[in-house]
Amino acid sequence: MEIITYNKISRNKKLKLLQRPVIDMTKTYRVVQPILTDIKSNGLESVLKYSKKFDGFSEKRIKVTVKEFEDSKKLVSSRFKKAVKAASNNIKKFHKLQLPKKYSVETMAGIKCSREFRAIENVGLYIPGGTAILPSTLMMLAIPAIIAGCKRLVVCSPTVKNLSNEILYVAGYLGINEFYKVGGAQAIALMAYGTNKIKKVDKIFGPGNQYVAAAKALVSIDPNGCAIDMIAGPSEVLVIADGSANPKFIAADLLSQAEHGNDSQVILCSTNKGLAEKVIKEIKVQIEKLPRKSFVEKSLENSAAIIFNKTDDAINFSNSYAPEHLILNIKSAKSYLSKIQNAGSVFIGKYSPESVGDYASGTNHSLPTYGYAKSTGGVSVEQFMKGITFQELSKEGLESISTTVIELANAEKLQAHANAVKIRLKK
Amino acid sequence: MEIITYNKISRNKKLKLLQRPVIDMTKTYRVVQPILTDIKSNGLESVLKYSKKFDGFSEKRIKVTVKEFEDSKKLVSSRFKKAVKAASNNIKKFHKLQLPKKYSVETMAGIKCSREFRAIENVGLYIPGGTAILPSTLMMLAIPAIIAGCKRLVVCSPTVKNLSNEILYVAGYLGINEFYKVGGAQAIALMAYGTNKIKKVDKIFGPGNQYVAAAKALVSIDPNGCAIDMIAGPSEVLVIADGSANPKFIAADLLSQAEHGNDSQVILCSTNKGLAEKVIKEIKVQIEKLPRKSFVEKSLENSAAIIFNKTDDAINFSNSYAPEHLILNIKSAKSYLSKIQNAGSVFIGKYSPESVGDYASGTNHSLPTYGYAKSTGGVSVEQFMKGITFQELSKEGLESISTTVIELANAEKLQAHANAVKIRLKK
């Protein structure tokens, strides 16, 4: 991990610090598109073909049975069950407050406009299963969907030998019963296009590797595909720390992000060079005991400690970078909150490690990466719903707005638009 | 316009009624991708090249000047100005109520979680200019952006000879000063990738032809592109009418939708075959006077009048179709509102033609088409913002959640995640 003094580097180097490693999806799209096209035409048969090819899955039945859900209850520890309950409760408490409220207003006398929200009926939740099993991700996606009131939750997760009992347990705990043992691009195609027997979904949520990400992107731009939550890149954390911070805590936070995968992004911003040096030393100590050390070392290669003159400069840098996770381990952290413009989730003060947000504080851990925090928030109840607008005009309301509508329709040369008003007001 | 009795047709024909004309974007993507790639590498020079090629635009300066904005004030009628003011006021009144509210909750003692909203800093608004000029679309996109608090609004609209004074006037009226005379895929590339002098935007909004739609889709799946509002298809209306409805009103509503373009979708659902017959007769009368008659005739070819036994059946059909616009011209229309699950905007009763929503009732006219109303609402203030979550734990808060976090991190074999908690609680 290199230490960089921000005001001593060139403008070009500054811009480079903001950039993520270039991801050229073109090749991945080229690999994934034929899989999607095949499944779109041939349904389950092709899903099974790719599941066998990529995951070695050779069963004919992909749907998890009631018995499998039941068995999982016996196969997970009571400590795990307790943890799921505690985490779910916090996630529910936080997300329940996101339910959007309907409203109505009379924009002019006789013109009543309103907006109401409806749950998306069919949602697909993708739970990756590659280098780690992720029961927490199932909680983070399913709980908002349930609060939104989605009628049908479809879950897909890859299965090599057996599905993780922890994931099955969480699914059962949350009342999910439509769960397919399918992963990768084939799972996304299954949900986006459906088969003879499995109805397609309206929107797909969830993280995944580059093939899953590519499949989600491609179905989202196929008019006969479906919507998706967001385009996801590698996970990231940006820590802003000052001299008051404990270097051990910061090292642990950076490592917890770095263990996600080879390509995780880890940045330390500080006004204190001495602290950065201590953090780097501490990383070298802590890294030794980590089972996922190889991932960690790889992702630390892309990482940097950047030294700023003022905390405000670090905040500005963070806003331009738009990190997925932002840790503020600084004195009077709260006074900076209003300045934070672009970030997925923010961790305030020394007792708020990122891992509490990953599991159990209550916020969602499915967050925008790769700078998408500039335009998108993390997964929320609203994303499982859509707003519908309504308008009801009385005759008087229509009369009072008629000249406005007719004038604008004329300006746009849309005669029939004007007619629809005129014909109603004809004597 | 064919009359179809719903319960007399086969299941396959029923399914077909729900389908939109197949749009195969593959070819359009193949045409548009090289344009995007070129502009991504070569910036303004290539933008100008395509503007000349496709729009015959041969100037070097693409930015609208202060003088042009000023001139437009003199060149539009005072009636038009009055209409813009009235429509804007209603749109503002309705959209102001969409500003999302921040909230905070203590999910457990010592664990404070909150969510706040921030405007997207740079937004791009595309205003089409092909077969009709659309100053109303600029109001519909810019007003929510302004209410959200977006710092920078970039507008692009194609220019063959002169830009529409109406559009320039609306831009000036709303305080927009960054306006480029560029249309088509090249405008989308300009906004998504930026140039040496024009900073890229974070999200692009707005309708457009198939090339614009393709460009938006492609930049949305390029990790170095930007977010978009939605994938748009041809405009659509579904009218549910019973024997109480005036066939002249319904004919006018269907025609006002049909005049948008060749591919507009128009559907009448009724419990009353006599009404459908009268509507078809009335269409034949009204169509004669329309300047856009050729569009109308073309889109009526794809349209149908479907006869149902009960209003509830028509509502169910509409939910499956998920129309952009839904007109309820039926007795006690309000009693059906809670049953409407999928629609962009709903027009209630006989004095609510769709054109009032297109211009001036206050609701947004930028709405999901092609069945996307199943997953997405129309453009709203929230879409110009993103939620950021925050969490702040006290030492006690961290202690109380620590076993939960550590247990779940262990289940996912993410040791460093557990460490970040343990290290903070070490004695």
PDB file of N, CA, C and O in Angstrom, chain A residues 29 93-94 103 107 115 118 136 221 253 256 259 334 337 340 342 345-346 348 350 352 355 359 361 363 382 386 389 391-393 412 417 424, chain B residues 29 93-94 103 107 118 136 221 253 256 259 334 337 340 342 345-346 348 350 352 355 359 361 363 382 386 389 391-393 412 417 424:
ATOM      1  N   TYR A  29     -19.723  -9.735 -22.425  1.00  0.00           N
ATOM      2  CA  TYR A  29     -21.017  -9.688 -23.114  1.00  0.00           C
ATOM      3  C   TYR A  29     -21.041 -10.688 -24.272  1.00  0.00           C
ATOM      4  O   TYR A  29     -22.045 -11.334 -24.533  1.00  0.00           O
ATOM      5  N   LYS A  93     -36.612  -3.384  10.893  1.00  0.00           N
ATOM      6  CA  LYS A  93     -36.888  -2.107  11.561  1.00  0.00           C
ATOM      7  C   LYS A  93     -36.462  -0.935  10.699  1.00  0.00           C
ATOM      8  O   LYS A  93     -37.153   0.072  10.605  1.00  0.00           O
ATOM      9  N   PHE A  94     -35.283  -1.055  10.091  1.00  0.00           N
ATOM     10  CA  PHE A  94     -34.766   0.056   9.293  1.00  0.00           C
ATOM     11  C   PHE A  94     -35.530   0.202   7.974  1.00  0.00           C
ATOM     12  O   PHE A  94     -35.851   1.314   7.554  1.00  0.00           O
ATOM     13  N   TYR A 103     -49.844  10.228  -1.819  1.00  0.00           N
ATOM     14  CA  TYR A 103     -50.264  11.594  -1.529  1.00  0.00           C
ATOM     15  C   TYR A 103     -51.200  12.078  -2.610  1.00  0.00           C
ATOM     16  O   TYR A 103     -51.267  11.495  -3.697  1.00  0.00           O
ATOM     17  N   THR A 107     -54.039  20.433  -7.860  1.00  0.00           N
ATOM     18  CA  THR A 107     -53.102  21.387  -8.461  1.00  0.00           C
ATOM     19  C   THR A 107     -53.836  22.659  -8.878  1.00  0.00           C
ATOM     20  O   THR A 107     -53.262  23.743  -8.846  1.00  0.00           O
ATOM     21  N   ARG A 115     -50.572  10.154  -6.244  1.00  0.00           N
ATOM     22  CA  ARG A 115     -49.558   9.144  -6.562  1.00  0.00           C
ATOM     23  C   ARG A 115     -49.634   8.048  -5.508  1.00  0.00           C
ATOM     24  O   ARG A 115     -49.676   8.332  -4.318  1.00  0.00           O
ATOM     25  N   ARG A 118     -47.243   0.677  -5.722  1.00  0.00           N
ATOM     26  CA  ARG A 118     -47.622  -0.730  -5.762  1.00  0.00           C
ATOM     27  C   ARG A 118     -46.350  -1.567  -5.796  1.00  0.00           C
ATOM     28  O   ARG A 118     -45.370  -1.172  -6.439  1.00  0.00           O
ATOM     29  N   SER A 136     -26.445 -13.652   4.207  1.00  0.00           N
ATOM     30  CA  SER A 136     -26.770 -12.256   4.541  1.00  0.00           C
ATOM     31  C   SER A 136     -27.364 -11.529   3.336  1.00  0.00           C
ATOM     32  O   SER A 136     -28.267 -10.704   3.487  1.00  0.00           O
ATOM     33  N   ILE A 221     -31.335  -4.534 -21.139  1.00  0.00           N
ATOM     34  CA  ILE A 221     -31.496  -3.743 -22.365  1.00  0.00           C
ATOM     35  C   ILE A 221     -32.196  -4.535 -23.465  1.00  0.00           C
ATOM     36  O   ILE A 221     -32.279  -4.088 -24.595  1.00  0.00           O
ATOM     37  N   ASP A 253     -10.550  -2.694   9.244  1.00  0.00           N
ATOM     38  CA  ASP A 253     -11.608  -2.295   8.296  1.00  0.00           C
ATOM     39  C   ASP A 253     -11.149  -2.456   6.851  1.00  0.00           C
ATOM     40  O   ASP A 253     -11.892  -2.940   5.997  1.00  0.00           O
ATOM     41  N   SER A 256     -11.044  -6.099   6.009  1.00  0.00           N
ATOM     42  CA  SER A 256     -12.357  -6.754   5.881  1.00  0.00           C
ATOM     43  C   SER A 256     -12.929  -6.466   4.495  1.00  0.00           C
ATOM     44  O   SER A 256     -13.645  -7.283   3.921  1.00  0.00           O
ATOM     45  N   GLU A 259     -10.816  -8.597   1.759  1.00  0.00           N
ATOM     46  CA  GLU A 259     -10.989 -10.052   1.667  1.00  0.00           C
ATOM     47  C   GLU A 259     -12.129 -10.472   0.735  1.00  0.00           C
ATOM     48  O   GLU A 259     -12.301 -11.649   0.454  1.00  0.00           O
ATOM     49  N   LYS A 334     -19.705  13.764  12.755  1.00  0.00           N
ATOM     50  CA  LYS A 334     -21.073  14.158  12.405  1.00  0.00           C
ATOM     51  C   LYS A 334     -21.155  15.516  11.713  1.00  0.00           C
ATOM     52  O   LYS A 334     -22.061  15.755  10.917  1.00  0.00           O
ATOM     53  N   LEU A 337     -21.279  15.257   7.895  1.00  0.00           N
ATOM     54  CA  LEU A 337     -22.278  14.450   7.173  1.00  0.00           C
ATOM     55  C   LEU A 337     -22.996  15.211   6.064  1.00  0.00           C
ATOM     56  O   LEU A 337     -23.257  14.664   4.989  1.00  0.00           O
ATOM     57  N   ILE A 340     -21.349  15.149   2.680  1.00  0.00           N
ATOM     58  CA  ILE A 340     -21.220  13.906   1.907  1.00  0.00           C
ATOM     59  C   ILE A 340     -22.301  13.846   0.840  1.00  0.00           C
ATOM     60  O   ILE A 340     -23.484  13.821   1.144  1.00  0.00           O
ATOM     61  N   ASN A 342     -21.857  11.799  -2.307  1.00  0.00           N
ATOM     62  CA  ASN A 342     -21.881  10.547  -3.066  1.00  0.00           C
ATOM     63  C   ASN A 342     -21.247   9.417  -2.257  1.00  0.00           C
ATOM     64  O   ASN A 342     -20.024   9.411  -2.059  1.00  0.00           O
ATOM     65  N   SER A 345     -23.055   3.659   1.696  1.00  0.00           N
ATOM     66  CA  SER A 345     -23.414   3.620   3.117  1.00  0.00           C
ATOM     67  C   SER A 345     -22.247   4.189   3.917  1.00  0.00           C
ATOM     68  O   SER A 345     -21.086   3.947   3.585  1.00  0.00           O
ATOM     69  N   VAL A 346     -22.565   4.942   4.965  1.00  0.00           N
ATOM     70  CA  VAL A 346     -21.550   5.671   5.718  1.00  0.00           C
ATOM     71  C   VAL A 346     -21.487   5.152   7.156  1.00  0.00           C
ATOM     72  O   VAL A 346     -22.523   4.935   7.784  1.00  0.00           O
ATOM     73  N   ILE A 348     -20.042   5.870  10.875  1.00  0.00           N
ATOM     74  CA  ILE A 348     -19.632   7.068  11.608  1.00  0.00           C
ATOM     75  C   ILE A 348     -18.979   6.696  12.944  1.00  0.00           C
ATOM     76  O   ILE A 348     -19.592   6.006  13.763  1.00  0.00           O
ATOM     77  N   LYS A 350     -15.659   5.583  15.685  1.00  0.00           N
ATOM     78  CA  LYS A 350     -14.715   4.466  15.799  1.00  0.00           C
ATOM     79  C   LYS A 350     -15.363   3.110  16.089  1.00  0.00           C
ATOM     80  O   LYS A 350     -14.746   2.077  15.887  1.00  0.00           O
ATOM     81  N   SER A 352     -18.004   1.864  14.549  1.00  0.00           N
ATOM     82  CA  SER A 352     -18.880   1.493  13.431  1.00  0.00           C
ATOM     83  C   SER A 352     -18.089   0.873  12.286  1.00  0.00           C
ATOM     84  O   SER A 352     -17.911   1.478  11.233  1.00  0.00           O
ATOM     85  N   SER A 355     -18.334  -3.993   8.759  1.00  0.00           N
ATOM     86  CA  SER A 355     -18.985  -5.309   8.843  1.00  0.00           C
ATOM     87  C   SER A 355     -20.316  -5.276   9.588  1.00  0.00           C
ATOM     88  O   SER A 355     -21.160  -6.130   9.351  1.00  0.00           O
ATOM     89  N   TYR A 359     -23.977  -6.936   7.874  1.00  0.00           N
ATOM     90  CA  TYR A 359     -24.788  -7.995   8.466  1.00  0.00           C
ATOM     91  C   TYR A 359     -26.001  -7.533   9.272  1.00  0.00           C
ATOM     92  O   TYR A 359     -27.059  -8.112   9.163  1.00  0.00           O
ATOM     93  N   SER A 361     -26.590  -4.058  11.303  1.00  0.00           N
ATOM     94  CA  SER A 361     -27.010  -2.784  11.908  1.00  0.00           C
ATOM     95  C   SER A 361     -28.443  -2.465  11.501  1.00  0.00           C
ATOM     96  O   SER A 361     -29.198  -1.868  12.254  1.00  0.00           O
ATOM     97  N   THR A 363     -29.096  -1.352   8.018  1.00  0.00           N
ATOM     98  CA  THR A 363     -29.003  -0.782   6.669  1.00  0.00           C
ATOM     99  C   THR A 363     -28.771  -1.899   5.655  1.00  0.00           C
ATOM    100  O   THR A 363     -28.415  -3.012   6.028  1.00  0.00           O
ATOM    101  N   GLU A 382     -38.283   0.921  -1.802  1.00  0.00           N
ATOM    102  CA  GLU A 382     -38.825   1.632  -2.977  1.00  0.00           C
ATOM    103  C   GLU A 382     -38.474   0.942  -4.286  1.00  0.00           C
ATOM    104  O   GLU A 382     -39.217   1.036  -5.260  1.00  0.00           O
ATOM    105  N   LYS A 386     -43.261   0.571  -7.488  1.00  0.00           N
ATOM    106  CA  LYS A 386     -43.248   1.625  -8.501  1.00  0.00           C
ATOM    107  C   LYS A 386     -44.409   2.561  -8.202  1.00  0.00           C
ATOM    108  O   LYS A 386     -45.443   2.140  -7.676  1.00  0.00           O
ATOM    109  N   THR A 389     -49.285   7.350 -11.072  1.00  0.00           N
ATOM    110  CA  THR A 389     -49.950   8.635 -10.864  1.00  0.00           C
ATOM    111  C   THR A 389     -51.390   8.565 -11.353  1.00  0.00           C
ATOM    112  O   THR A 389     -51.728   7.777 -12.236  1.00  0.00           O
ATOM    113  N   GLN A 391     -55.024  11.124 -12.114  1.00  0.00           N
ATOM    114  CA  GLN A 391     -55.616  12.447 -12.168  1.00  0.00           C
ATOM    115  C   GLN A 391     -57.093  12.326 -12.447  1.00  0.00           C
ATOM    116  O   GLN A 391     -57.528  11.481 -13.218  1.00  0.00           O
ATOM    117  N   GLU A 392     -57.866  13.179 -11.760  1.00  0.00           N
ATOM    118  CA  GLU A 392     -59.305  13.197 -11.992  1.00  0.00           C
ATOM    119  C   GLU A 392     -59.727  14.654 -12.108  1.00  0.00           C
ATOM    120  O   GLU A 392     -59.531  15.434 -11.173  1.00  0.00           O
ATOM    121  N   LEU A 393     -60.295  14.990 -13.258  1.00  0.00           N
ATOM    122  CA  LEU A 393     -60.715  16.374 -13.471  1.00  0.00           C
ATOM    123  C   LEU A 393     -62.232  16.458 -13.479  1.00  0.00           C
ATOM    124  O   LEU A 393     -62.911  15.579 -14.024  1.00  0.00           O
ATOM    125  N   GLU A 412     -46.893  21.944 -30.243  1.00  0.00           N
ATOM    126  CA  GLU A 412     -46.247  20.681 -30.612  1.00  0.00           C
ATOM    127  C   GLU A 412     -46.896  20.062 -31.850  1.00  0.00           C
ATOM    128  O   GLU A 412     -46.566  18.936 -32.224  1.00  0.00           O
ATOM    129  N   HIS A 417     -54.392  15.779 -29.744  1.00  0.00           N
ATOM    130  CA  HIS A 417     -54.283  16.041 -28.310  1.00  0.00           C
ATOM    131  C   HIS A 417     -55.196  17.196 -27.906  1.00  0.00           C
ATOM    132  O   HIS A 417     -55.859  17.144 -26.880  1.00  0.00           O
ATOM    133  N   ARG A 424     -64.721  17.551 -25.418  1.00  0.00           N
ATOM    134  CA  ARG A 424     -65.405  17.400 -24.130  1.00  0.00           C
ATOM    135  C   ARG A 424     -66.084  18.694 -23.675  1.00  0.00           C
ATOM    136  O   ARG A 424     -66.946  18.670 -22.808  1.00  0.00           O
TER     137      ARG A 424
ATOM    138  N   TYR B  29     -28.532  -1.811 -31.986  1.00  0.00           N
ATOM    139  CA  TYR B  29     -27.334  -1.791 -31.139  1.00  0.00           C
ATOM    140  C   TYR B  29     -26.074  -1.866 -32.013  1.00  0.00           C
ATOM    141  O   TYR B  29     -25.080  -1.199 -31.737  1.00  0.00           O
ATOM    142  N   LYS B  93     -46.244  21.981  -8.392  1.00  0.00           N
ATOM    143  CA  LYS B  93     -47.091  21.660  -7.227  1.00  0.00           C
ATOM    144  C   LYS B  93     -47.143  20.164  -6.971  1.00  0.00           C
ATOM    145  O   LYS B  93     -47.076  19.709  -5.833  1.00  0.00           O
ATOM    146  N   PHE B  94     -47.304  19.405  -8.052  1.00  0.00           N
ATOM    147  CA  PHE B  94     -47.432  17.954  -7.887  1.00  0.00           C
ATOM    148  C   PHE B  94     -46.099  17.313  -7.519  1.00  0.00           C
ATOM    149  O   PHE B  94     -46.037  16.432  -6.653  1.00  0.00           O
ATOM    150  N   TYR B 103     -34.902   9.982   7.387  1.00  0.00           N
ATOM    151  CA  TYR B 103     -35.423   9.433   8.641  1.00  0.00           C
ATOM    152  C   TYR B 103     -34.291   8.787   9.406  1.00  0.00           C
ATOM    153  O   TYR B 103     -33.231   8.498   8.851  1.00  0.00           O
ATOM    154  N   THR B 107     -32.090   1.023  15.746  1.00  0.00           N
ATOM    155  CA  THR B 107     -32.546  -0.356  15.547  1.00  0.00           C
ATOM    156  C   THR B 107     -32.320  -1.180  16.825  1.00  0.00           C
ATOM    157  O   THR B 107     -33.081  -2.100  17.106  1.00  0.00           O
ATOM    158  N   ARG B 118     -29.731  12.784  -1.480  1.00  0.00           N
ATOM    159  CA  ARG B 118     -28.934  13.825  -2.125  1.00  0.00           C
ATOM    160  C   ARG B 118     -29.282  13.850  -3.601  1.00  0.00           C
ATOM    161  O   ARG B 118     -29.499  12.790  -4.221  1.00  0.00           O
ATOM    162  N   SER B 136     -42.919  20.482 -23.891  1.00  0.00           N
ATOM    163  CA  SER B 136     -43.525  19.908 -22.681  1.00  0.00           C
ATOM    164  C   SER B 136     -42.596  18.891 -22.043  1.00  0.00           C
ATOM    165  O   SER B 136     -42.521  18.783 -20.813  1.00  0.00           O
ATOM    166  N   ILE B 221     -25.104   0.110 -19.806  1.00  0.00           N
ATOM    167  CA  ILE B 221     -24.426  -1.140 -19.442  1.00  0.00           C
ATOM    168  C   ILE B 221     -22.921  -1.053 -19.679  1.00  0.00           C
ATOM    169  O   ILE B 221     -22.214  -2.047 -19.584  1.00  0.00           O
ATOM    170  N   ASP B 253     -59.656  10.303 -27.515  1.00  0.00           N
ATOM    171  CA  ASP B 253     -58.534   9.842 -26.678  1.00  0.00           C
ATOM    172  C   ASP B 253     -57.667   8.838 -27.434  1.00  0.00           C
ATOM    173  O   ASP B 253     -56.431   8.901 -27.383  1.00  0.00           O
ATOM    174  N   SER B 256     -55.675  10.666 -30.023  1.00  0.00           N
ATOM    175  CA  SER B 256     -54.598  11.524 -29.504  1.00  0.00           C
ATOM    176  C   SER B 256     -53.373  10.674 -29.184  1.00  0.00           C
ATOM    177  O   SER B 256     -52.236  11.125 -29.314  1.00  0.00           O
ATOM    178  N   GLU B 259     -51.675   9.492 -32.680  1.00  0.00           N
ATOM    179  CA  GLU B 259     -50.951  10.464 -33.514  1.00  0.00           C
ATOM    180  C   GLU B 259     -49.475  10.593 -33.129  1.00  0.00           C
ATOM    181  O   GLU B 259     -48.707  11.254 -33.820  1.00  0.00           O
ATOM    182  N   LYS B 334     -63.631   5.247  -9.470  1.00  0.00           N
ATOM    183  CA  LYS B 334     -62.776   5.296  -8.280  1.00  0.00           C
ATOM    184  C   LYS B 334     -62.753   3.993  -7.500  1.00  0.00           C
ATOM    185  O   LYS B 334     -61.766   3.671  -6.844  1.00  0.00           O
ATOM    186  N   LEU B 337     -59.772   1.761  -8.384  1.00  0.00           N
ATOM    187  CA  LEU B 337     -58.373   2.218  -8.321  1.00  0.00           C
ATOM    188  C   LEU B 337     -57.460   1.285  -7.538  1.00  0.00           C
ATOM    189  O   LEU B 337     -56.315   1.056  -7.909  1.00  0.00           O
ATOM    190  N   ILE B 340     -55.849  -1.493  -9.494  1.00  0.00           N
ATOM    191  CA  ILE B 340     -54.870  -1.209 -10.553  1.00  0.00           C
ATOM    192  C   ILE B 340     -53.465  -1.436 -10.023  1.00  0.00           C
ATOM    193  O   ILE B 340     -53.025  -0.770  -9.077  1.00  0.00           O
ATOM    194  N   ASN B 342     -50.580  -2.277 -12.317  1.00  0.00           N
ATOM    195  CA  ASN B 342     -49.524  -1.925 -13.263  1.00  0.00           C
ATOM    196  C   ASN B 342     -50.031  -0.918 -14.290  1.00  0.00           C
ATOM    197  O   ASN B 342     -50.851  -1.257 -15.147  1.00  0.00           O
ATOM    198  N   SER B 345     -49.702   6.126 -15.807  1.00  0.00           N
ATOM    199  CA  SER B 345     -50.530   7.199 -15.272  1.00  0.00           C
ATOM    200  C   SER B 345     -51.983   6.882 -15.600  1.00  0.00           C
ATOM    201  O   SER B 345     -52.288   6.368 -16.673  1.00  0.00           O
ATOM    202  N   VAL B 346     -52.878   7.193 -14.660  1.00  0.00           N
ATOM    203  CA  VAL B 346     -54.278   6.788 -14.787  1.00  0.00           C
ATOM    204  C   VAL B 346     -55.168   8.029 -14.860  1.00  0.00           C
ATOM    205  O   VAL B 346     -54.975   8.979 -14.087  1.00  0.00           O
ATOM    206  N   ILE B 348     -59.000   9.384 -14.674  1.00  0.00           N
ATOM    207  CA  ILE B 348     -60.231   8.915 -14.061  1.00  0.00           C
ATOM    208  C   ILE B 348     -61.424   9.756 -14.498  1.00  0.00           C
ATOM    209  O   ILE B 348     -61.421  10.982 -14.322  1.00  0.00           O
ATOM    210  N   LYS B 350     -64.849  10.983 -17.088  1.00  0.00           N
ATOM    211  CA  LYS B 350     -65.017  11.430 -18.472  1.00  0.00           C
ATOM    212  C   LYS B 350     -64.345  12.756 -18.800  1.00  0.00           C
ATOM    213  O   LYS B 350     -64.133  13.075 -19.960  1.00  0.00           O
ATOM    214  N   SER B 352     -61.257  13.599 -17.969  1.00  0.00           N
ATOM    215  CA  SER B 352     -59.800  13.472 -17.809  1.00  0.00           C
ATOM    216  C   SER B 352     -59.167  12.832 -19.040  1.00  0.00           C
ATOM    217  O   SER B 352     -58.742  11.688 -19.006  1.00  0.00           O
ATOM    218  N   SER B 355     -54.510  13.888 -22.723  1.00  0.00           N
ATOM    219  CA  SER B 355     -53.695  15.058 -23.070  1.00  0.00           C
ATOM    220  C   SER B 355     -53.523  16.034 -21.901  1.00  0.00           C
ATOM    221  O   SER B 355     -52.554  16.783 -21.873  1.00  0.00           O
ATOM    222  N   TYR B 359     -49.614  17.454 -20.626  1.00  0.00           N
ATOM    223  CA  TYR B 359     -49.182  18.851 -20.584  1.00  0.00           C
ATOM    224  C   TYR B 359     -49.284  19.535 -19.235  1.00  0.00           C
ATOM    225  O   TYR B 359     -48.387  20.271 -18.842  1.00  0.00           O
ATOM    226  N   SER B 361     -51.823  18.762 -16.118  1.00  0.00           N
ATOM    227  CA  SER B 361     -52.535  18.472 -14.873  1.00  0.00           C
ATOM    228  C   SER B 361     -51.569  18.561 -13.694  1.00  0.00           C
ATOM    229  O   SER B 361     -51.936  18.969 -12.595  1.00  0.00           O
ATOM    230  N   THR B 363     -49.081  15.851 -13.240  1.00  0.00           N
ATOM    231  CA  THR B 363     -48.351  14.573 -13.233  1.00  0.00           C
ATOM    232  C   THR B 363     -47.305  14.576 -14.340  1.00  0.00           C
ATOM    233  O   THR B 363     -47.336  15.419 -15.226  1.00  0.00           O
ATOM    234  N   GLU B 382     -37.642  11.624  -7.089  1.00  0.00           N
ATOM    235  CA  GLU B 382     -36.754  10.618  -6.484  1.00  0.00           C
ATOM    236  C   GLU B 382     -35.717  10.089  -7.471  1.00  0.00           C
ATOM    237  O   GLU B 382     -34.636   9.678  -7.066  1.00  0.00           O
ATOM    238  N   LYS B 386     -30.565  10.150  -4.859  1.00  0.00           N
ATOM    239  CA  LYS B 386     -30.242   8.799  -4.409  1.00  0.00           C
ATOM    240  C   LYS B 386     -30.196   8.817  -2.888  1.00  0.00           C
ATOM    241  O   LYS B 386     -29.853   9.837  -2.281  1.00  0.00           O
ATOM    242  N   THR B 389     -27.260   5.736   3.176  1.00  0.00           N
ATOM    243  CA  THR B 389     -27.552   5.277   4.533  1.00  0.00           C
ATOM    244  C   THR B 389     -26.364   5.578   5.452  1.00  0.00           C
ATOM    245  O   THR B 389     -25.222   5.661   5.015  1.00  0.00           O
ATOM    246  N   GLN B 391     -24.806   4.827   9.610  1.00  0.00           N
ATOM    247  CA  GLN B 391     -24.950   4.147  10.885  1.00  0.00           C
ATOM    248  C   GLN B 391     -23.879   4.621  11.847  1.00  0.00           C
ATOM    249  O   GLN B 391     -22.738   4.838  11.477  1.00  0.00           O
ATOM    250  N   GLU B 392     -24.288   4.792  13.086  1.00  0.00           N
ATOM    251  CA  GLU B 392     -23.334   5.202  14.121  1.00  0.00           C
ATOM    252  C   GLU B 392     -23.585   4.343  15.343  1.00  0.00           C
ATOM    253  O   GLU B 392     -24.684   4.341  15.898  1.00  0.00           O
ATOM    254  N   LEU B 393     -22.547   3.591  15.721  1.00  0.00           N
ATOM    255  CA  LEU B 393     -22.699   2.713  16.871  1.00  0.00           C
ATOM    256  C   LEU B 393     -21.898   3.251  18.049  1.00  0.00           C
ATOM    257  O   LEU B 393     -20.778   3.743  17.882  1.00  0.00           O
ATOM    258  N   GLU B 412     -20.121 -17.138   6.727  1.00  0.00           N
ATOM    259  CA  GLU B 412     -19.715 -16.787   5.355  1.00  0.00           C
ATOM    260  C   GLU B 412     -18.200 -16.910   5.178  1.00  0.00           C
ATOM    261  O   GLU B 412     -17.670 -16.525   4.132  1.00  0.00           O
ATOM    262  N   HIS B 417     -13.967  -9.797   8.397  1.00  0.00           N
ATOM    263  CA  HIS B 417     -15.182  -9.090   8.794  1.00  0.00           C
ATOM    264  C   HIS B 417     -15.419  -9.254  10.292  1.00  0.00           C
ATOM    265  O   HIS B 417     -15.798  -8.301  10.972  1.00  0.00           O
ATOM    266  N   ARG B 424     -12.146  -4.175  18.063  1.00  0.00           N
ATOM    267  CA  ARG B 424     -12.666  -2.975  18.737  1.00  0.00           C
ATOM    268  C   ARG B 424     -13.141  -3.270  20.154  1.00  0.00           C
ATOM    269  O   ARG B 424     -13.292  -2.345  20.955  1.00  0.00           O
TER     270      ARG B 424
END
